[in-house]
Amino acid sequence: MSQDVIGLLSDSHGDLAAFDAAYELLRGKGAQRFIFLGGRYTDLDEWILERRERSRGGREYSGADFIEDVAKWLAVTEQKPRPRSLSVTDDDLKALEGDPLLVREHFLRTPERDSLQYRDPAIPRKMLDMMGDTLCCLVHDKNDLSRDDLVNALVFIHGKESEPKLVQIGPRYFLTPGRLAGAAEQTCALLEREDRNVRYTAFRLDGKVVVEPQLLLLDRRSKLTIK
């Protein structure tokens, strides 16, 4: 298995069943962490709450549950940060299969333009992430990318597309997992580090491959610029 496997989800627009199906599919294919590109920013929170309710058997949330959640949250936030480019440990993988509150720690997400979070200065509209030694830029709408983004990153992961696709422009790659709602097919995608390159594959929620594995041959001559 690759040392770094990332599941990509986007544009769920309230379809939590599709969100859950995509998560389970990607976890089954080895995803260790996840990128949710928006298309209803709060779907991640609502999905976490739904999974927690299922884990409690549907019983009412109690004071004891609150104390337990706070203790778990503090345990997670007090851990020493680890660079995202490092591989995930066995303990991390077990956490993914366990408490939903810990599952959230393995997600990055970006807001869409019509969300309140997009207008919140405390929430970044774009995020940078490392996959091995490759700098990736994450955004819901690729039209939000700036010149500096295009100069600095090699891989751009975005939402707001009706179907999954991979486009190469010069040494840079633009890729999307497609949509979980509002498209002819509900799709998600997987990124896997392979040596110093990255492999992209897209799936329907029933597991059928809709974009065959494609290798991103990364040119690392570009350098990070700071202005």
Short mmCIF file of C-alpha atoms in Angstrom, two decimals:
data_model
loop_
_atom_site.label_atom_id
_atom_site.label_comp_id
_atom_site.label_asym_id
_atom_site.label_seq_id
_atom_site.Cartn_x
_atom_site.Cartn_y
_atom_site.Cartn_z
CA MET A 1 0.00 0.00 0.00
CA SER A 2 1.15 3.53 -0.70
CA GLN A 3 2.52 5.44 2.26
CA ASP A 4 0.05 8.25 1.66
CA VAL A 5 -3.50 7.56 0.45
CA ILE A 6 -6.05 10.39 0.36
CA GLY A 7 -9.78 10.18 -0.27
CA LEU A 8 -11.41 13.09 -2.16
CA LEU A 9 -15.07 14.10 -1.71
CA SER A 10 -16.98 17.13 -2.99
CA ASP A 11 -20.36 18.73 -3.56
CA SER A 12 -22.54 16.58 -1.33
CA HIS A 13 -25.12 19.39 -0.88
CA GLY A 14 -26.81 17.73 2.08
CA ASP A 15 -26.76 14.15 0.79
CA LEU A 16 -25.24 12.59 3.91
CA ALA A 17 -25.97 9.06 2.69
CA ALA A 18 -23.76 9.71 -0.35
CA PHE A 19 -21.11 11.30 1.89
CA ASP A 20 -21.14 8.20 4.11
CA ALA A 21 -21.02 5.82 1.14
CA ALA A 22 -18.05 7.67 -0.36
CA TYR A 23 -16.19 7.66 2.95
CA GLU A 24 -16.70 3.92 3.45
CA LEU A 25 -15.68 3.17 -0.15
CA LEU A 26 -12.49 5.22 0.10
CA ARG A 27 -11.62 3.80 3.55
CA GLY A 28 -12.02 0.33 2.09
CA LYS A 29 -9.53 1.26 -0.62
CA GLY A 30 -6.93 2.33 1.93
CA ALA A 31 -7.58 6.06 2.38
CA GLN A 32 -5.87 7.27 5.55
CA ARG A 33 -7.00 10.88 5.41
CA PHE A 34 -9.59 12.84 3.47
CA ILE A 35 -10.19 16.11 1.66
CA PHE A 36 -13.74 17.51 1.52
CA LEU A 37 -13.82 20.34 -0.98
CA GLY A 38 -17.12 21.87 0.02
CA GLY A 39 -20.35 22.03 -1.82
CA ARG A 40 -21.96 22.34 1.56
CA TYR A 41 -19.26 23.02 4.09
CA THR A 42 -21.33 21.92 7.09
CA ASP A 43 -22.07 18.46 5.65
CA LEU A 44 -18.93 17.14 7.33
CA ASP A 45 -20.20 18.28 10.74
CA GLU A 46 -23.69 16.90 10.15
CA TRP A 47 -22.27 13.59 8.93
CA ILE A 48 -20.11 13.32 12.06
CA LEU A 49 -23.17 13.98 14.25
CA GLU A 50 -25.17 11.36 12.36
CA ARG A 51 -22.46 8.75 12.80
CA ARG A 52 -22.20 9.56 16.50
CA GLU A 53 -25.95 9.12 16.92
CA ARG A 54 -25.73 5.73 15.23
CA SER A 55 -22.84 4.74 17.48
CA ARG A 56 -25.03 5.56 20.53
CA GLY A 57 -27.86 3.46 19.15
CA GLY A 58 -30.01 6.55 18.62
CA ARG A 59 -30.30 7.38 22.32
CA GLU A 60 -30.46 11.00 23.48
CA TYR A 61 -27.18 12.86 23.96
CA SER A 62 -26.46 13.01 27.70
CA GLY A 63 -24.25 14.97 30.09
CA ALA A 64 -21.99 11.95 30.37
CA ASP A 65 -21.64 11.92 26.56
CA PHE A 66 -20.64 15.59 26.67
CA ILE A 67 -17.93 14.99 29.28
CA GLU A 68 -16.61 12.01 27.30
CA ASP A 69 -16.53 14.07 24.09
CA VAL A 70 -14.66 16.94 25.76
CA ALA A 71 -12.08 14.52 27.16
CA LYS A 72 -11.56 12.97 23.72
CA TRP A 73 -11.35 16.38 22.04
CA LEU A 74 -8.71 17.54 24.55
CA ALA A 75 -6.75 14.33 24.04
CA VAL A 76 -6.68 14.95 20.28
CA THR A 77 -5.82 18.67 20.44
CA GLU A 78 -3.02 18.13 22.97
CA GLN A 79 -1.22 15.63 20.76
CA LYS A 80 2.05 16.86 19.29
CA PRO A 81 1.38 17.96 15.70
CA ARG A 82 2.79 15.69 13.00
CA PRO A 83 3.56 16.88 9.47
CA ARG A 84 0.80 15.74 7.14
CA SER A 85 3.33 14.37 4.69
CA LEU A 86 4.27 11.60 7.11
CA SER A 87 2.47 8.26 6.89
CA VAL A 88 -0.41 7.59 9.27
CA THR A 89 0.21 5.16 12.14
CA ASP A 90 -1.72 1.99 12.93
CA ASP A 91 -3.25 3.75 15.94
CA ASP A 92 -4.52 6.50 13.65
CA LEU A 93 -6.14 3.96 11.37
CA LYS A 94 -7.87 2.29 14.31
CA ALA A 95 -9.17 5.69 15.38
CA LEU A 96 -10.70 6.15 11.94
CA GLU A 97 -12.70 2.98 12.46
CA GLY A 98 -13.76 4.03 15.94
CA ASP A 99 -15.11 7.23 17.43
CA PRO A 100 -16.49 9.71 14.83
CA LEU A 101 -15.06 12.61 16.82
CA LEU A 102 -11.57 11.33 15.97
CA VAL A 103 -12.53 10.75 12.32
CA ARG A 104 -12.92 14.51 11.93
CA GLU A 105 -9.22 14.99 12.71
CA HIS A 106 -8.35 13.21 9.45
CA PHE A 107 -10.30 15.65 7.25
CA LEU A 108 -9.30 18.87 5.53
CA ARG A 109 -12.09 20.95 3.97
CA THR A 110 -12.63 24.14 2.03
CA PRO A 111 -15.74 26.36 1.85
CA GLU A 112 -17.90 27.15 -1.18
CA ARG A 113 -18.76 30.73 -2.18
CA ASP A 114 -22.39 30.68 -1.02
CA SER A 115 -21.51 29.46 2.49
CA LEU A 116 -21.14 31.63 5.57
CA GLN A 117 -17.72 30.06 6.14
CA TYR A 118 -16.49 31.48 2.81
CA ARG A 119 -16.97 34.97 4.24
CA ASP A 120 -15.41 34.13 7.61
CA PRO A 121 -11.84 35.56 7.70
CA ALA A 122 -10.87 32.87 10.21
CA ILE A 123 -11.58 30.08 7.69
CA PRO A 124 -9.22 29.82 4.69
CA ARG A 125 -10.87 29.67 1.28
CA LYS A 126 -7.93 27.65 0.01
CA MET A 127 -5.65 25.24 1.81
CA LEU A 128 -2.19 23.86 1.15
CA ASP A 129 -1.32 20.26 1.89
CA MET A 130 1.72 18.07 1.34
CA MET A 131 1.61 14.67 -0.29
CA GLY A 132 5.11 13.37 0.15
CA ASP A 133 7.20 16.31 -1.07
CA THR A 134 4.49 17.55 -3.44
CA LEU A 135 2.67 20.79 -2.62
CA CYS A 136 -1.08 20.55 -3.29
CA CYS A 137 -3.55 23.45 -3.30
CA LEU A 138 -7.15 22.68 -2.27
CA VAL A 139 -10.15 24.83 -3.22
CA HIS A 140 -13.83 24.37 -3.99
CA ASP A 141 -13.91 26.63 -7.05
CA LYS A 142 -10.76 26.68 -9.19
CA ASN A 143 -11.64 30.23 -10.26
CA ASP A 144 -10.52 31.32 -6.77
CA LEU A 145 -6.93 30.34 -7.56
CA SER A 146 -4.47 33.21 -7.72
CA ARG A 147 -1.25 33.67 -9.68
CA ASP A 148 0.78 32.88 -6.56
CA ASP A 149 -1.15 29.62 -6.12
CA LEU A 150 -0.35 28.63 -9.68
CA VAL A 151 3.33 29.47 -9.26
CA ASN A 152 3.79 27.61 -5.97
CA ALA A 153 1.81 24.37 -6.25
CA LEU A 154 2.00 21.47 -8.69
CA VAL A 155 -1.29 19.73 -7.90
CA PHE A 156 -4.64 21.55 -7.62
CA ILE A 157 -7.57 19.67 -6.14
CA HIS A 158 -10.97 21.30 -6.59
CA GLY A 159 -14.71 20.71 -6.55
CA LYS A 160 -17.60 22.29 -8.46
CA GLU A 161 -17.46 19.89 -11.42
CA SER A 162 -20.17 17.57 -12.70
CA GLU A 163 -17.80 14.65 -13.23
CA PRO A 164 -14.35 13.54 -12.10
CA LYS A 165 -11.47 14.54 -14.31
CA LEU A 166 -7.73 15.11 -14.47
CA VAL A 167 -6.29 17.90 -16.62
CA GLN A 168 -2.59 18.60 -17.13
CA ILE A 169 -1.41 22.10 -18.06
CA GLY A 170 2.36 22.20 -18.42
CA PRO A 171 3.89 20.64 -15.29
CA ARG A 172 0.72 21.24 -13.23
CA TYR A 173 -2.28 19.01 -12.67
CA PHE A 174 -5.88 20.01 -11.95
CA LEU A 175 -8.10 17.25 -10.64
CA THR A 176 -11.55 16.84 -9.14
CA PRO A 177 -13.50 13.94 -7.64
CA GLY A 178 -16.76 15.02 -9.30
CA ARG A 179 -19.97 15.37 -7.29
CA LEU A 180 -21.76 13.39 -4.60
CA ALA A 181 -25.08 15.11 -5.44
CA GLY A 182 -26.68 16.82 -8.41
CA ALA A 183 -24.88 14.97 -11.22
CA ALA A 184 -25.62 12.04 -13.50
CA GLU A 185 -23.26 9.88 -11.43
CA GLN A 186 -22.25 10.21 -7.79
CA THR A 187 -18.46 9.96 -7.66
CA CYS A 188 -15.41 10.33 -5.44
CA ALA A 189 -11.68 9.85 -5.99
CA LEU A 190 -8.48 8.50 -4.52
CA LEU A 191 -4.92 9.85 -4.58
CA GLU A 192 -2.06 7.46 -3.84
CA ARG A 193 1.61 8.33 -3.56
CA GLU A 194 3.70 6.06 -5.73
CA ASP A 195 7.41 6.60 -5.21
CA ARG A 196 7.77 10.34 -5.91
CA ASN A 197 4.67 10.60 -8.09
CA VAL A 198 0.92 10.44 -7.44
CA ARG A 199 -1.76 8.16 -8.87
CA TYR A 200 -5.36 9.39 -9.33
CA THR A 201 -8.43 7.15 -9.69
CA ALA A 202 -12.14 8.04 -9.59
CA PHE A 203 -15.05 5.80 -8.60
CA ARG A 204 -18.80 5.65 -8.58
CA LEU A 205 -20.24 5.00 -5.14
CA ASP A 206 -20.88 1.36 -6.08
CA GLY A 207 -17.12 0.96 -6.53
CA LYS A 208 -17.06 1.00 -10.33
CA VAL A 209 -13.98 2.79 -11.71
CA VAL A 210 -15.04 5.77 -13.84
CA VAL A 211 -11.56 7.25 -14.37
CA GLU A 212 -8.89 4.61 -14.74
CA PRO A 213 -5.73 5.05 -12.62
CA GLN A 214 -3.60 7.86 -14.03
CA LEU A 215 -0.09 8.68 -12.89
CA LEU A 216 0.84 12.31 -12.27
CA LEU A 217 4.50 12.68 -13.27
CA LEU A 218 5.58 15.56 -11.10
CA ASP A 219 8.21 18.09 -12.13
CA ARG A 220 9.84 19.36 -8.93
CA ARG A 221 11.93 22.10 -10.50
CA SER A 222 9.38 24.76 -9.49
CA LYS A 223 10.16 26.39 -6.16
CA LEU A 224 8.00 27.98 -3.48
CA THR A 225 7.98 31.75 -3.73
CA ILE A 226 7.11 34.09 -0.88
CA LYS A 227 6.16 37.71 -1.45
#
